[in-house]
GROMACS .gro file of C-alpha atoms in nm:
model
  340
    1UNK     CA    1   1.360  -1.988   2.545
    2UNK     CA    2   1.469  -1.709   2.335
    3UNK     CA    3   1.300  -1.384   2.419
    4UNK     CA    4   1.347  -1.050   2.178
    5UNK     CA    5   1.278  -0.824   2.475
    6UNK     CA    6   1.521  -0.989   2.713
    7UNK     CA    7   1.859  -1.097   2.540
    8UNK     CA    8   2.039  -1.296   2.775
    9UNK     CA    9   2.328  -1.417   2.551
   10UNK     CA   10   2.680  -1.445   2.678
   11UNK     CA   11   2.873  -1.480   2.368
   12UNK     CA   12   2.905  -1.357   1.987
   13UNK     CA   13   2.772  -1.693   1.870
   14UNK     CA   14   2.489  -1.719   2.110
   15UNK     CA   15   2.405  -1.362   1.996
   16UNK     CA   16   2.410  -1.461   1.620
   17UNK     CA   17   2.173  -1.757   1.719
   18UNK     CA   18   1.940  -1.500   1.909
   19UNK     CA   19   1.914  -1.287   1.616
   20UNK     CA   20   1.828  -1.548   1.399
   21UNK     CA   21   1.542  -1.674   1.601
   22UNK     CA   22   1.397  -1.338   1.677
   23UNK     CA   23   1.404  -1.265   1.304
   24UNK     CA   24   1.148  -1.556   1.246
   25UNK     CA   25   0.807  -1.431   1.117
   26UNK     CA   26   0.554  -1.575   1.375
   27UNK     CA   27   0.401  -1.873   1.203
   28UNK     CA   28   0.028  -1.733   1.290
   29UNK     CA   29   0.118  -1.437   1.079
   30UNK     CA   30   0.163  -1.647   0.774
   31UNK     CA   31  -0.049  -1.965   0.787
   32UNK     CA   32  -0.382  -1.747   0.751
   33UNK     CA   33  -0.242  -1.612   0.432
   34UNK     CA   34  -0.142  -1.928   0.238
   35UNK     CA   35  -0.345  -2.212   0.113
   36UNK     CA   36  -0.426  -2.485   0.351
   37UNK     CA   37  -0.233  -2.754   0.175
   38UNK     CA   38   0.063  -2.574   0.311
   39UNK     CA   39  -0.042  -2.531   0.668
   40UNK     CA   40   0.149  -2.885   0.766
   41UNK     CA   41   0.470  -2.862   0.544
   42UNK     CA   42   0.513  -2.497   0.650
   43UNK     CA   43   0.436  -2.594   1.045
   44UNK     CA   44   0.697  -2.863   0.998
   45UNK     CA   45   0.972  -2.639   0.881
   46UNK     CA   46   0.893  -2.365   1.114
   47UNK     CA   47   0.904  -2.612   1.428
   48UNK     CA   48   1.237  -2.730   1.252
   49UNK     CA   49   1.412  -2.383   1.245
   50UNK     CA   50   1.287  -2.291   1.585
   51UNK     CA   51   1.391  -2.647   1.761
   52UNK     CA   52   1.722  -2.604   1.578
   53UNK     CA   53   1.811  -2.244   1.669
   54UNK     CA   54   1.693  -2.334   2.014
   55UNK     CA   55   1.883  -2.624   2.028
   56UNK     CA   56   2.213  -2.435   1.908
   57UNK     CA   57   2.127  -2.156   2.154
   58UNK     CA   58   2.127  -2.376   2.461
   59UNK     CA   59   2.438  -2.542   2.374
   60UNK     CA   60   2.638  -2.266   2.183
   61UNK     CA   61   2.988  -2.446   2.263
   62UNK     CA   62   2.888  -2.734   2.049
   63UNK     CA   63   2.871  -2.516   1.761
   64UNK     CA   64   3.121  -2.287   1.768
   65UNK     CA   65   3.200  -2.343   1.415
   66UNK     CA   66   2.897  -2.186   1.319
   67UNK     CA   67   2.969  -1.832   1.417
   68UNK     CA   68   2.755  -1.700   1.126
   69UNK     CA   69   2.428  -1.920   1.174
   70UNK     CA   70   2.205  -1.731   0.937
   71UNK     CA   71   2.474  -1.746   0.653
   72UNK     CA   72   2.542  -2.121   0.708
   73UNK     CA   73   2.195  -2.204   0.725
   74UNK     CA   74   2.121  -1.995   0.383
   75UNK     CA   75   2.411  -2.172   0.203
   76UNK     CA   76   2.265  -2.506   0.303
   77UNK     CA   77   1.923  -2.477   0.187
   78UNK     CA   78   2.021  -2.279  -0.143
   79UNK     CA   79   2.282  -2.532  -0.227
   80UNK     CA   80   2.031  -2.823  -0.179
   81UNK     CA   81   1.755  -2.634  -0.354
   82UNK     CA   82   1.990  -2.571  -0.652
   83UNK     CA   83   2.175  -2.897  -0.682
   84UNK     CA   84   1.927  -3.151  -0.592
   85UNK     CA   85   1.619  -3.265  -0.796
   86UNK     CA   86   1.298  -3.273  -0.614
   87UNK     CA   87   0.980  -3.492  -0.661
   88UNK     CA   88   0.692  -3.554  -0.403
   89UNK     CA   89   0.847  -3.398  -0.091
   90UNK     CA   90   1.196  -3.546  -0.137
   91UNK     CA   91   1.500  -3.396  -0.260
   92UNK     CA   92   1.750  -3.644  -0.430
   93UNK     CA   93   2.069  -3.646  -0.604
   94UNK     CA   94   2.317  -3.925  -0.737
   95UNK     CA   95   2.615  -4.041  -0.490
   96UNK     CA   96   2.847  -3.835  -0.683
   97UNK     CA   97   2.673  -3.523  -0.657
   98UNK     CA   98   2.590  -3.576  -0.298
   99UNK     CA   99   2.977  -3.597  -0.225
  100UNK     CA  100   3.020  -3.281  -0.403
  101UNK     CA  101   2.765  -3.125  -0.161
  102UNK     CA  102   2.943  -3.277   0.132
  103UNK     CA  103   3.265  -3.125   0.033
  104UNK     CA  104   3.119  -2.768  -0.026
  105UNK     CA  105   2.901  -2.768   0.276
  106UNK     CA  106   3.155  -2.946   0.498
  107UNK     CA  107   3.064  -3.240   0.737
  108UNK     CA  108   3.049  -3.025   1.034
  109UNK     CA  109   2.793  -2.794   0.885
  110UNK     CA  110   2.571  -3.082   0.771
  111UNK     CA  111   2.603  -3.231   1.131
  112UNK     CA  112   2.491  -2.899   1.278
  113UNK     CA  113   2.173  -2.878   1.074
  114UNK     CA  114   2.075  -3.239   1.106
  115UNK     CA  115   2.205  -3.358   1.411
  116UNK     CA  116   1.902  -3.433   1.665
  117UNK     CA  117   1.682  -3.278   1.416
  118UNK     CA  118   1.560  -3.616   1.206
  119UNK     CA  119   1.713  -3.522   0.885
  120UNK     CA  120   1.814  -3.812   0.712
  121UNK     CA  121   2.078  -3.848   0.387
  122UNK     CA  122   1.989  -4.216   0.273
  123UNK     CA  123   2.149  -4.379  -0.009
  124UNK     CA  124   1.986  -4.663  -0.231
  125UNK     CA  125   2.126  -4.769  -0.530
  126UNK     CA  126   2.318  -4.460  -0.615
  127UNK     CA  127   2.079  -4.218  -0.537
  128UNK     CA  128   2.081  -4.019  -0.208
  129UNK     CA  129   1.729  -3.875  -0.080
  130UNK     CA  130   1.676  -3.614   0.197
  131UNK     CA  131   1.407  -3.653   0.440
  132UNK     CA  132   1.304  -3.582   0.801
  133UNK     CA  133   1.176  -3.860   1.027
  134UNK     CA  134   1.061  -3.576   1.303
  135UNK     CA  135   0.921  -3.301   1.062
  136UNK     CA  136   0.834  -3.521   0.773
  137UNK     CA  137   0.662  -3.261   0.540
  138UNK     CA  138   0.898  -2.978   0.585
  139UNK     CA  139   1.083  -3.032   0.260
  140UNK     CA  140   0.778  -2.955   0.056
  141UNK     CA  141   0.772  -2.595   0.217
  142UNK     CA  142   1.163  -2.567   0.170
  143UNK     CA  143   1.127  -2.637  -0.206
  144UNK     CA  144   0.797  -2.444  -0.257
  145UNK     CA  145   0.878  -2.130  -0.054
  146UNK     CA  146   1.240  -2.118  -0.250
  147UNK     CA  147   1.087  -2.163  -0.572
  148UNK     CA  148   0.805  -1.895  -0.518
  149UNK     CA  149   1.053  -1.661  -0.372
  150UNK     CA  150   1.301  -1.673  -0.672
  151UNK     CA  151   0.988  -1.618  -0.907
  152UNK     CA  152   0.846  -1.326  -0.708
  153UNK     CA  153   1.119  -1.124  -0.580
  154UNK     CA  154   1.451  -0.958  -0.681
  155UNK     CA  155   1.610  -0.931  -0.346
  156UNK     CA  156   1.629  -1.123  -0.033
  157UNK     CA  157   1.482  -1.424  -0.209
  158UNK     CA  158   1.630  -1.661   0.044
  159UNK     CA  159   1.524  -1.478   0.340
  160UNK     CA  160   1.167  -1.586   0.280
  161UNK     CA  161   1.279  -1.945   0.395
  162UNK     CA  162   1.514  -1.866   0.623
  163UNK     CA  163   1.306  -1.621   0.802
  164UNK     CA  164   0.998  -1.835   0.753
  165UNK     CA  165   0.787  -1.559   0.567
  166UNK     CA  166   0.585  -1.839   0.399
  167UNK     CA  167   0.360  -1.551   0.248
  168UNK     CA  168   0.626  -1.594  -0.046
  169UNK     CA  169   0.392  -1.855  -0.185
  170UNK     CA  170   0.121  -1.607  -0.270
  171UNK     CA  171   0.354  -1.326  -0.384
  172UNK     CA  172   0.308  -1.146  -0.065
  173UNK     CA  173   0.453  -0.770  -0.064
  174UNK     CA  174   0.596  -0.691   0.269
  175UNK     CA  175   0.507  -0.364   0.434
  176UNK     CA  176   0.653  -0.140   0.711
  177UNK     CA  177   0.418  -0.351   0.957
  178UNK     CA  178   0.601  -0.653   0.858
  179UNK     CA  179   0.948  -0.470   0.977
  180UNK     CA  180   0.803  -0.319   1.271
  181UNK     CA  181   0.689  -0.653   1.432
  182UNK     CA  182   1.063  -0.757   1.440
  183UNK     CA  183   1.147  -0.470   1.680
  184UNK     CA  184   1.178  -0.515   2.060
  185UNK     CA  185   0.927  -0.319   2.246
  186UNK     CA  186   1.084   0.010   2.293
  187UNK     CA  187   1.196  -0.011   1.916
  188UNK     CA  188   0.857  -0.049   1.811
  189UNK     CA  189   0.683   0.199   2.010
  190UNK     CA  190   0.921   0.477   1.862
  191UNK     CA  191   0.870   0.321   1.535
  192UNK     CA  192   0.506   0.343   1.555
  193UNK     CA  193   0.513   0.704   1.692
  194UNK     CA  194   0.717   0.809   1.389
  195UNK     CA  195   0.481   0.624   1.142
  196UNK     CA  196   0.197   0.860   1.289
  197UNK     CA  197   0.388   1.154   1.277
  198UNK     CA  198   0.503   1.091   0.910
  199UNK     CA  199   0.125   1.019   0.808
  200UNK     CA  200   0.014   1.340   0.962
  201UNK     CA  201   0.259   1.503   0.729
  202UNK     CA  202   0.189   1.328   0.414
  203UNK     CA  203   0.510   1.108   0.438
  204UNK     CA  204   0.412   0.742   0.340
  205UNK     CA  205   0.602   0.432   0.388
  206UNK     CA  206   0.739   0.262   0.056
  207UNK     CA  207   0.731  -0.082  -0.039
  208UNK     CA  208   0.932  -0.302   0.229
  209UNK     CA  209   1.186  -0.434  -0.044
  210UNK     CA  210   1.427  -0.556   0.220
  211UNK     CA  211   1.333  -0.745   0.541
  212UNK     CA  212   1.467  -0.540   0.792
  213UNK     CA  213   1.403  -0.193   0.634
  214UNK     CA  214   1.148   0.053   0.511
  215UNK     CA  215   1.185   0.385   0.320
  216UNK     CA  216   0.944   0.669   0.385
  217UNK     CA  217   0.879   0.889   0.100
  218UNK     CA  218   0.748   1.209  -0.003
  219UNK     CA  219   0.702   1.328  -0.389
  220UNK     CA  220   0.930   1.029  -0.447
  221UNK     CA  221   1.201   1.129  -0.227
  222UNK     CA  222   1.335   0.949   0.080
  223UNK     CA  223   1.266   1.141   0.374
  224UNK     CA  224   1.334   0.892   0.630
  225UNK     CA  225   1.429   0.528   0.706
  226UNK     CA  226   1.364   0.274   0.963
  227UNK     CA  227   1.582  -0.011   1.034
  228UNK     CA  228   1.596  -0.312   1.270
  229UNK     CA  229   1.962  -0.355   1.377
  230UNK     CA  230   2.127  -0.572   1.649
  231UNK     CA  231   1.934  -0.653   1.953
  232UNK     CA  232   1.599  -0.594   1.778
  233UNK     CA  233   1.655  -0.229   1.820
  234UNK     CA  234   1.568   0.048   1.587
  235UNK     CA  235   1.785   0.245   1.363
  236UNK     CA  236   1.648   0.575   1.222
  237UNK     CA  237   1.825   0.724   0.909
  238UNK     CA  238   1.701   1.091   0.840
  239UNK     CA  239   1.836   1.302   0.531
  240UNK     CA  240   2.013   1.630   0.613
  241UNK     CA  241   2.203   1.825   0.332
  242UNK     CA  242   2.546   1.912   0.183
  243UNK     CA  243   2.708   2.235   0.345
  244UNK     CA  244   2.637   2.560   0.119
  245UNK     CA  245   2.379   2.388  -0.086
  246UNK     CA  246   2.028   2.541  -0.118
  247UNK     CA  247   1.886   2.248   0.118
  248UNK     CA  248   2.125   2.344   0.388
  249UNK     CA  249   2.038   2.709   0.378
  250UNK     CA  250   1.666   2.627   0.377
  251UNK     CA  251   1.733   2.400   0.690
  252UNK     CA  252   1.982   2.656   0.861
  253UNK     CA  253   1.692   2.911   0.845
  254UNK     CA  254   1.488   2.704   1.032
  255UNK     CA  255   1.746   2.576   1.266
  256UNK     CA  256   1.882   2.929   1.372
  257UNK     CA  257   1.532   3.042   1.466
  258UNK     CA  258   1.493   2.768   1.730
  259UNK     CA  259   1.462   2.882   2.098
  260UNK     CA  260   1.676   2.575   2.187
  261UNK     CA  261   1.899   2.601   1.882
  262UNK     CA  262   2.230   2.508   2.046
  263UNK     CA  263   2.106   2.211   2.222
  264UNK     CA  264   1.916   2.087   1.860
  265UNK     CA  265   2.272   2.173   1.694
  266UNK     CA  266   2.457   1.972   1.941
  267UNK     CA  267   2.206   1.663   1.866
  268UNK     CA  268   2.262   1.708   1.517
  269UNK     CA  269   2.637   1.721   1.511
  270UNK     CA  270   2.646   1.419   1.755
  271UNK     CA  271   2.417   1.224   1.516
  272UNK     CA  272   2.577   1.303   1.155
  273UNK     CA  273   2.685   0.990   0.995
  274UNK     CA  274   3.036   0.932   1.033
  275UNK     CA  275   3.217   0.694   0.765
  276UNK     CA  276   3.287   0.359   0.927
  277UNK     CA  277   3.575   0.296   0.701
  278UNK     CA  278   3.772   0.630   0.768
  279UNK     CA  279   4.155   0.671   0.751
  280UNK     CA  280   4.374   0.907   0.881
  281UNK     CA  281   4.434   1.050   0.508
  282UNK     CA  282   4.058   1.125   0.457
  283UNK     CA  283   4.038   1.485   0.370
  284UNK     CA  284   3.717   1.513   0.557
  285UNK     CA  285   3.849   1.373   0.875
  286UNK     CA  286   4.173   1.603   0.841
  287UNK     CA  287   3.960   1.938   0.790
  288UNK     CA  288   3.656   1.960   1.015
  289UNK     CA  289   3.407   2.196   0.900
  290UNK     CA  290   3.209   2.478   1.131
  291UNK     CA  291   2.851   2.362   1.177
  292UNK     CA  292   2.642   2.596   1.390
  293UNK     CA  293   2.926   2.738   1.582
  294UNK     CA  294   3.153   2.443   1.628
  295UNK     CA  295   3.393   2.226   1.419
  296UNK     CA  296   3.291   1.886   1.318
  297UNK     CA  297   3.360   1.596   1.079
  298UNK     CA  298   3.116   1.609   0.833
  299UNK     CA  299   3.126   1.309   0.623
  300UNK     CA  300   2.778   1.215   0.476
  301UNK     CA  301   2.456   1.427   0.449
  302UNK     CA  302   2.222   1.243   0.693
  303UNK     CA  303   2.174   1.158   1.033
  304UNK     CA  304   2.178   0.817   1.198
  305UNK     CA  305   2.031   0.723   1.546
  306UNK     CA  306   2.061   0.410   1.679
  307UNK     CA  307   1.787   0.297   1.949
  308UNK     CA  308   1.655   0.631   2.013
  309UNK     CA  309   1.521   0.713   2.337
  310UNK     CA  310   1.187   0.840   2.418
  311UNK     CA  311   1.320   1.189   2.494
  312UNK     CA  312   1.462   1.214   2.148
  313UNK     CA  313   1.127   1.199   1.970
  314UNK     CA  314   1.070   1.560   1.928
  315UNK     CA  315   1.409   1.617   1.771
  316UNK     CA  316   1.350   1.330   1.547
  317UNK     CA  317   1.009   1.469   1.423
  318UNK     CA  318   1.166   1.814   1.396
  319UNK     CA  319   1.457   1.655   1.161
  320UNK     CA  320   1.208   1.482   0.974
  321UNK     CA  321   1.004   1.819   0.902
  322UNK     CA  322   1.332   1.961   0.796
  323UNK     CA  323   1.395   1.708   0.537
  324UNK     CA  324   1.024   1.745   0.440
  325UNK     CA  325   1.046   2.093   0.380
  326UNK     CA  326   1.347   2.092   0.139
  327UNK     CA  327   1.176   1.769  -0.041
  328UNK     CA  328   0.840   2.020  -0.056
  329UNK     CA  329   1.079   2.323  -0.179
  330UNK     CA  330   1.202   2.102  -0.477
  331UNK     CA  331   1.602   2.130  -0.355
  332UNK     CA  332   1.653   1.781  -0.179
  333UNK     CA  333   1.973   1.607  -0.258
  334UNK     CA  334   2.026   1.246  -0.310
  335UNK     CA  335   1.982   1.059   0.002
  336UNK     CA  336   2.066   0.674  -0.009
  337UNK     CA  337   2.248   0.578   0.319
  338UNK     CA  338   2.271   0.196   0.199
  339UNK     CA  339   2.196  -0.056   0.481
  340UNK     CA  340   2.515  -0.017   0.692
   0.00000   0.00000   0.00000
């Protein structure tokens, strides 16, 4: 079985399947929030997805064509939802439309998502209907969750279906707790400790617009960001400052006063965000700058820590407090590191 705390994948394909399966919102978290009439349809769809992904995981060699499982599943349901008509739990389309669907999706993909999973495309009198023998009510969930997501949200609409967050049906607003639950045990423990520290300093989580990411803000400014990344590990982004500006000078004064200044400065330099699309002609790469006594490539004014260990907690809190200080002083600069 797929376990978020013990990844045992042995290939990129299997890793992709593992990530998709461990992204699913547990069924018990959603059923209590939605009308009872949806319990069976959503349970059917959840069981279909989990059975499909476990099937893929146990037999990855059969599915090598699906190296990006999540994207393929999303395409399949989006095109089905938009191209087919729907009535009483059944998607249907004329035979010409179905041929276009097969051409766009490709027979291998349709086979991957339907083989051994009970899905049926049945043609009668020029109309093709989509049903499922094993999970008979799942199409109700597919249609209504997709419809609700497109109605209620601006981004990540299809993720509500692919990640089984059926709370889209009731216009649920995701919170940082929904992000944290996706993490492995070590990442969750660190995230929860950082959340407590943030709350003590008046730094609050903002609306969780994206599924795997939440921004923590103060006075409308981002202080730090928590993300779920590959392996269900935690990624922490913390705002820093452009060299020479008022924000940097305010931070530098504090850093220079630390008893462990050199060790802290080493940690800071090591975790400065480096551009992932750098080329040899980049002026920043060609011209390292002096930062707390040593030359370093300074690309972007924020820090990024992947899977931080428990012993890094004190440094993370110190970095958060430095960013907090410049926000409170009104000299913070724009901090928007994106999702990369």
